[in-house]
């Protein structure tokens, strides 16, 4: 088979392996609870679904869409952003670009900003597309270790100076996936100062800005003075409004980076389907109570899982945001082995931490994408399987 060598870096082997195990067991008649892939199981707000339904019946929405996004949609995003993030103003024409989801932008931005041999600093563990986009650009990935003793925040002072000299991009993600850690204003200031000093574009993925718990409200990195000089930020309606399948998101911030991505994408696609853009406009400009209601649902799920597992002796810190739990195994076992045993013995799918990087070993990611009763069943199955009574490996 003829294929580019860079595709060797693009692997979904662990995700595929877990899916294959799930389907094999289902074919045997087993009931499997899938807490692997983070696909929202809740529907979007009713008024958004109604707007989408009405729009698709209009005959004028089936042509090529505006590549940069309808001006009305970009204006709706700008107004939503200003209300949500303490009055920060964006230029809808120069500082905002509509995307087919934030993953679209994360995969393509390195192609617009990096040359072969450039370096991008990427969190480890991290969402796989961060590194995939770098490899597709034939650039090099340098890890930013996320360690629990640092609150899962990177230590910029520990980076190799020679690597930093070659770095042209740095990716951050708070609240994060797979690690649902959060960052504060002081950290963002350090990150911006570091990137300004070393002439690095700072890319912040804020896909989970609205899926939060216990009253926590993440800030935007663009709230930091001078952030637009070096930073762009990705936003997504996939998680905020449960619109993952309709693929709609935004990049906002530094004009040069936004323009570079816009130029690239004008050569490879024709923009988001017009009816989806209309529905997204309604979502951003309409009643925002859905995000609070959705967060309450996920918070209940979080508590069911973590409180239940805690009662079994598996102590896990409760995240402040996202639909994920990043769980350190309660004993010394390879996380892939644990995940395979869990699906076999308890019928529960989770993702081994090493799927997200070398520093993911010893952890599993649990997605809270099942109703409360299924999560109670998850805890019951884990208890009955006895897997948490495994003796530590010597």
XYZ file of C-alpha atoms in Angstrom:
394
model
C 0.000 0.000 0.000
C 1.278 3.448 -0.939
C 0.900 6.055 1.806
C 2.800 8.950 3.315
C 5.213 8.096 6.110
C 3.617 10.785 8.270
C 0.521 8.588 8.573
C 2.559 6.237 10.743
C 2.209 8.825 13.514
C -1.578 8.809 13.236
C -2.720 5.891 15.310
C -6.031 5.054 16.874
C -4.976 1.514 17.742
C -6.062 1.572 21.384
C -9.405 3.189 20.568
C -9.945 0.655 17.785
C -8.918 -2.233 19.999
C -11.364 -1.224 22.722
C -14.145 -0.826 20.145
C -13.386 -4.254 18.701
C -13.599 -5.849 22.148
C -16.904 -4.104 22.775
C -18.435 -5.288 19.500
C -17.158 -8.831 19.974
C -18.802 -9.062 23.385
C -22.002 -7.473 22.115
C -22.119 -10.047 19.332
C -22.089 -12.674 22.081
C -25.170 -11.082 23.616
C -23.338 -9.161 26.373
C -24.727 -5.820 27.549
C -21.813 -3.357 27.369
C -21.757 0.068 29.030
C -19.567 2.281 26.833
C -17.780 5.037 28.770
C -15.035 5.301 26.171
C -15.623 7.943 23.497
C -16.764 11.364 24.709
C -19.771 11.802 22.443
C -22.599 13.764 24.116
C -25.707 11.636 24.652
C -28.034 14.562 25.404
C -29.985 16.322 22.626
C -29.385 20.002 21.817
C -31.798 22.634 23.143
C -35.273 22.204 21.649
C -35.311 25.676 20.089
C -32.007 24.902 18.339
C -33.362 21.655 16.910
C -36.473 23.506 15.734
C -34.318 26.148 14.037
C -32.318 23.448 12.260
C -35.484 21.639 11.149
C -37.050 24.799 9.759
C -33.867 25.833 7.977
C -33.303 22.552 6.137
C -36.752 22.935 4.566
C -35.699 26.181 2.920
C -34.582 25.693 -0.652
C -31.866 28.332 -0.573
C -29.516 26.661 1.947
C -28.113 23.877 -0.231
C -25.507 25.843 -2.138
C -21.918 26.414 -1.086
C -21.818 28.105 2.300
C -19.791 31.210 3.100
C -16.326 29.780 3.747
C -15.523 31.999 6.720
C -18.989 31.612 8.224
C -22.097 33.743 7.786
C -21.484 37.293 9.084
C -24.600 36.899 11.260
C -23.121 33.808 12.907
C -19.750 35.413 13.536
C -21.513 38.441 15.019
C -23.576 36.150 17.261
C -20.389 34.473 18.466
C -18.739 37.842 19.139
C -21.731 39.009 21.174
C -21.883 35.720 23.088
C -18.141 35.913 23.767
C -18.357 39.491 25.049
C -21.159 38.587 27.474
C -19.524 35.388 28.616
C -15.948 36.599 29.055
C -16.077 39.922 30.897
C -16.638 42.302 28.007
C -13.795 41.121 25.764
C -14.456 42.411 22.255
C -13.553 40.596 19.054
C -13.565 41.800 15.461
C -15.972 39.403 13.697
C -14.262 39.911 10.338
C -10.578 39.679 11.340
C -10.435 37.841 14.664
C -13.049 35.099 14.208
C -13.346 32.170 11.800
C -16.126 29.579 11.690
C -14.972 25.950 11.617
C -16.392 22.466 11.161
C -15.875 21.917 14.869
C -12.792 22.834 16.865
C -11.072 19.579 15.836
C -11.153 20.832 12.243
C -9.186 23.902 13.258
C -6.823 22.052 15.590
C -5.914 19.634 12.810
C -5.414 22.307 10.163
C -3.848 25.220 12.041
C -0.373 23.575 12.128
C -0.486 23.279 8.323
C -1.025 27.032 8.169
C 1.629 28.025 10.725
C 4.395 25.392 10.764
C 7.077 24.283 8.338
C 8.859 20.922 8.327
C 11.393 20.854 11.166
C 9.535 23.370 13.322
C 8.576 22.250 16.826
C 5.218 22.403 18.568
C 4.926 22.006 22.338
C 2.042 19.638 23.043
C 0.627 18.558 26.417
C 1.213 14.955 27.451
C -1.355 13.486 28.037
C -3.552 15.295 25.510
C -6.363 14.951 23.008
C -4.838 12.973 20.082
C -5.620 15.540 17.369
C -3.173 17.986 18.963
C -0.213 15.843 17.928
C -1.877 14.541 14.748
C -2.121 18.010 13.248
C 1.557 18.649 13.984
C 2.607 15.403 12.300
C 0.473 16.135 9.235
C 2.373 19.413 8.925
C 5.647 17.415 9.017
C 6.662 19.333 12.120
C 8.016 17.847 15.344
C 6.127 17.275 18.572
C 7.812 18.078 21.889
C 5.921 17.009 25.024
C 4.738 19.300 27.790
C 4.506 16.814 30.692
C 1.347 17.230 32.769
C 2.223 15.934 36.214
C -0.113 15.629 39.207
C 2.429 17.289 41.509
C 2.146 20.421 39.305
C -1.650 20.346 39.201
C -1.349 18.975 35.646
C 0.047 22.338 34.491
C 3.243 22.372 32.405
C 6.455 23.684 33.948
C 7.916 25.968 31.286
C 11.204 26.319 33.164
C 11.840 22.576 32.836
C 11.790 22.602 29.028
C 14.957 21.975 27.033
C 16.242 25.408 25.842
C 17.275 23.945 22.476
C 13.743 22.645 21.930
C 12.245 25.986 22.940
C 14.430 27.769 20.361
C 12.841 25.698 17.594
C 9.293 25.953 18.936
C 6.780 27.911 16.865
C 3.563 26.758 18.524
C 2.337 25.682 21.956
C -1.023 24.049 22.656
C -2.861 24.291 25.975
C -6.252 22.879 26.971
C -8.001 23.949 30.205
C -10.389 22.541 31.268
C -8.757 19.601 29.579
C -9.340 16.324 27.828
C -8.368 13.710 28.930
C -7.117 15.432 32.091
C -9.967 17.661 33.330
C -7.564 20.003 35.122
C -8.224 23.750 35.247
C -5.951 26.778 35.019
C -6.057 30.214 36.616
C -5.198 33.732 35.524
C -1.656 33.553 36.930
C -0.876 30.483 34.845
C -2.239 32.047 31.673
C -0.111 35.136 32.257
C 3.000 32.941 32.592
C 2.090 31.110 29.389
C 1.555 34.330 27.440
C 4.808 35.862 28.717
C 6.677 32.670 27.818
C 5.259 32.606 24.294
C 5.870 36.293 23.727
C 9.496 35.957 24.876
C 10.158 33.016 22.561
C 7.957 34.127 19.620
C 5.625 31.148 19.922
C 1.981 31.083 18.863
C -0.139 30.036 21.855
C -3.136 27.854 20.943
C -5.756 27.347 23.650
C -8.540 24.782 23.307
C -11.535 25.916 25.392
C -14.086 23.396 24.120
C -15.409 22.762 27.644
C -16.016 26.340 28.718
C -19.704 25.700 29.456
C -19.649 22.142 30.835
C -18.682 22.922 34.420
C -19.577 21.953 37.984
C -19.937 23.335 41.499
C -20.262 26.914 40.268
C -16.903 26.935 38.494
C -16.674 29.194 35.400
C -13.498 28.975 33.275
C -11.976 32.150 31.912
C -10.814 32.714 28.351
C -7.107 33.160 27.784
C -8.069 36.163 25.644
C -9.131 37.940 28.850
C -5.439 38.368 29.692
C -4.067 41.736 28.602
C -1.966 41.375 25.457
C -3.129 37.810 24.784
C -4.173 38.580 21.211
C -0.555 39.438 20.424
C 0.370 35.765 20.603
C -2.751 33.661 21.225
C -5.747 32.102 19.534
C -8.514 30.147 21.215
C -10.807 27.410 19.940
C -14.474 27.198 20.924
C -16.987 24.495 20.094
C -20.738 24.029 20.215
C -20.212 20.256 20.311
C -20.067 20.136 24.093
C -21.656 23.471 25.028
C -24.902 22.756 23.160
C -24.614 18.993 22.469
C -24.155 19.677 18.736
C -21.219 17.322 18.186
C -22.657 15.716 15.051
C -23.423 18.999 13.317
C -19.750 20.067 13.447
C -19.567 23.762 14.280
C -16.923 25.733 16.148
C -14.701 28.814 16.034
C -11.163 30.084 16.279
C -10.737 33.551 17.783
C -7.830 35.835 18.619
C -4.601 36.785 16.860
C -5.463 38.183 13.440
C -2.432 36.759 11.618
C -3.088 33.225 12.828
C -6.810 33.477 12.050
C -6.067 34.824 8.573
C -3.535 32.064 7.919
C -6.062 29.370 8.809
C -8.738 31.102 6.731
C -6.428 31.159 3.704
C -5.619 27.484 4.083
C -9.241 26.438 4.484
C -10.372 28.542 1.524
C -8.346 26.114 -0.572
C -9.645 22.869 0.919
C -13.340 23.257 1.856
C -16.460 25.358 1.362
C -17.578 25.997 4.909
C -20.269 24.656 7.219
C -23.726 23.721 5.903
C -25.904 26.835 6.079
C -28.652 25.264 8.193
C -26.094 24.282 10.825
C -24.792 27.843 10.863
C -28.347 29.081 11.349
C -28.918 26.671 14.252
C -25.616 27.734 15.820
C -26.645 31.386 15.555
C -29.853 30.578 17.420
C -27.903 28.638 20.063
C -25.478 31.494 20.732
C -27.999 34.329 20.669
C -30.889 32.586 22.439
C -31.673 31.385 25.952
C -28.486 30.150 27.666
C -30.161 28.162 30.441
C -29.460 24.916 28.564
C -25.776 24.961 29.490
C -26.593 25.195 33.198
C -29.149 22.395 32.940
C -26.726 20.221 30.962
C -23.954 20.822 33.495
C -26.285 19.775 36.311
C -26.946 16.474 34.532
C -23.235 15.774 34.130
C -22.488 16.836 37.687
C -24.982 14.268 38.956
C -23.291 11.651 36.784
C -19.873 12.651 38.101
C -21.039 12.258 41.681
C -22.684 8.902 41.051
C -19.514 7.481 39.537
C -16.908 8.960 41.842
C -18.871 8.540 45.065
C -19.718 4.990 44.064
C -16.157 4.078 43.169
C -14.875 5.777 46.324
C -17.098 3.490 48.380
C -15.328 0.587 46.665
C -11.916 1.975 47.629
C -11.037 3.694 44.346
C -10.285 7.306 45.316
C -10.651 9.767 42.427
C -10.596 13.565 42.554
C -13.812 15.180 41.350
C -13.239 17.330 38.247
C -14.561 20.880 38.057
C -15.428 20.608 34.365
C -15.683 18.461 31.203
C -17.448 15.151 30.623
C -14.384 13.137 31.645
C -12.922 11.580 34.759
C -9.151 11.038 34.785
C -8.711 8.170 37.203
C -5.395 6.935 38.577
C -5.538 3.187 39.030
C -5.646 2.105 42.678
C -2.899 -0.467 42.133
C 0.126 -1.081 39.953
C -1.234 -2.486 36.689
C -0.782 -1.347 33.074
C -3.840 0.726 32.282
C -4.442 -1.081 28.996
C -4.523 -4.402 30.825
C -6.949 -2.945 33.358
C -9.226 -1.583 30.615
C -9.279 -4.906 28.777
C -10.090 -6.761 31.981
C -12.797 -4.252 32.855
C -14.670 -4.747 29.596
C -14.313 -8.533 29.817
C -15.189 -8.942 33.491
C -17.611 -6.056 34.081
C -18.824 -5.137 30.610
C -17.639 -1.541 30.996
C -15.540 0.302 28.409
C -12.995 2.965 29.437
C -9.945 4.258 27.560
C -6.413 3.428 28.798
C -4.418 6.523 29.640
C -1.511 5.676 27.337
C -3.817 6.387 24.380
C -3.216 10.062 25.203
C 0.548 10.049 25.710
C 3.403 8.547 27.663
C 2.375 10.314 30.869
C -1.028 8.657 30.697
C 0.286 5.327 31.912
C -1.394 4.247 35.133
C -4.610 6.165 34.401
C -7.869 5.551 32.574
C -10.260 8.090 31.082
C -13.915 7.580 31.911
C -16.501 9.450 29.827
C -19.727 10.367 31.622
C -21.876 9.761 28.557
C -24.507 7.412 29.950
C -27.666 8.145 31.974
C -27.545 8.070 35.760
C -29.044 4.583 36.051
C -26.432 3.123 33.704
C -23.698 4.710 35.800
C -25.142 3.193 38.952
C -25.105 -0.101 37.081
C -21.458 0.582 36.196
C -20.527 0.886 39.868
C -22.495 -2.260 40.706
C -20.759 -4.245 37.960
C -17.312 -3.099 39.018
C -18.099 -4.078 42.602
C -19.385 -7.514 41.610
C -16.489 -8.184 39.227
C -13.986 -7.923 42.067
C -11.478 -6.244 39.750
C -10.668 -3.620 42.398
C -9.566 -6.411 44.726
C -6.693 -7.242 42.389
C -3.442 -7.699 44.255
C -0.777 -5.095 43.391
C 1.833 -6.202 40.888
C 5.214 -6.732 42.536
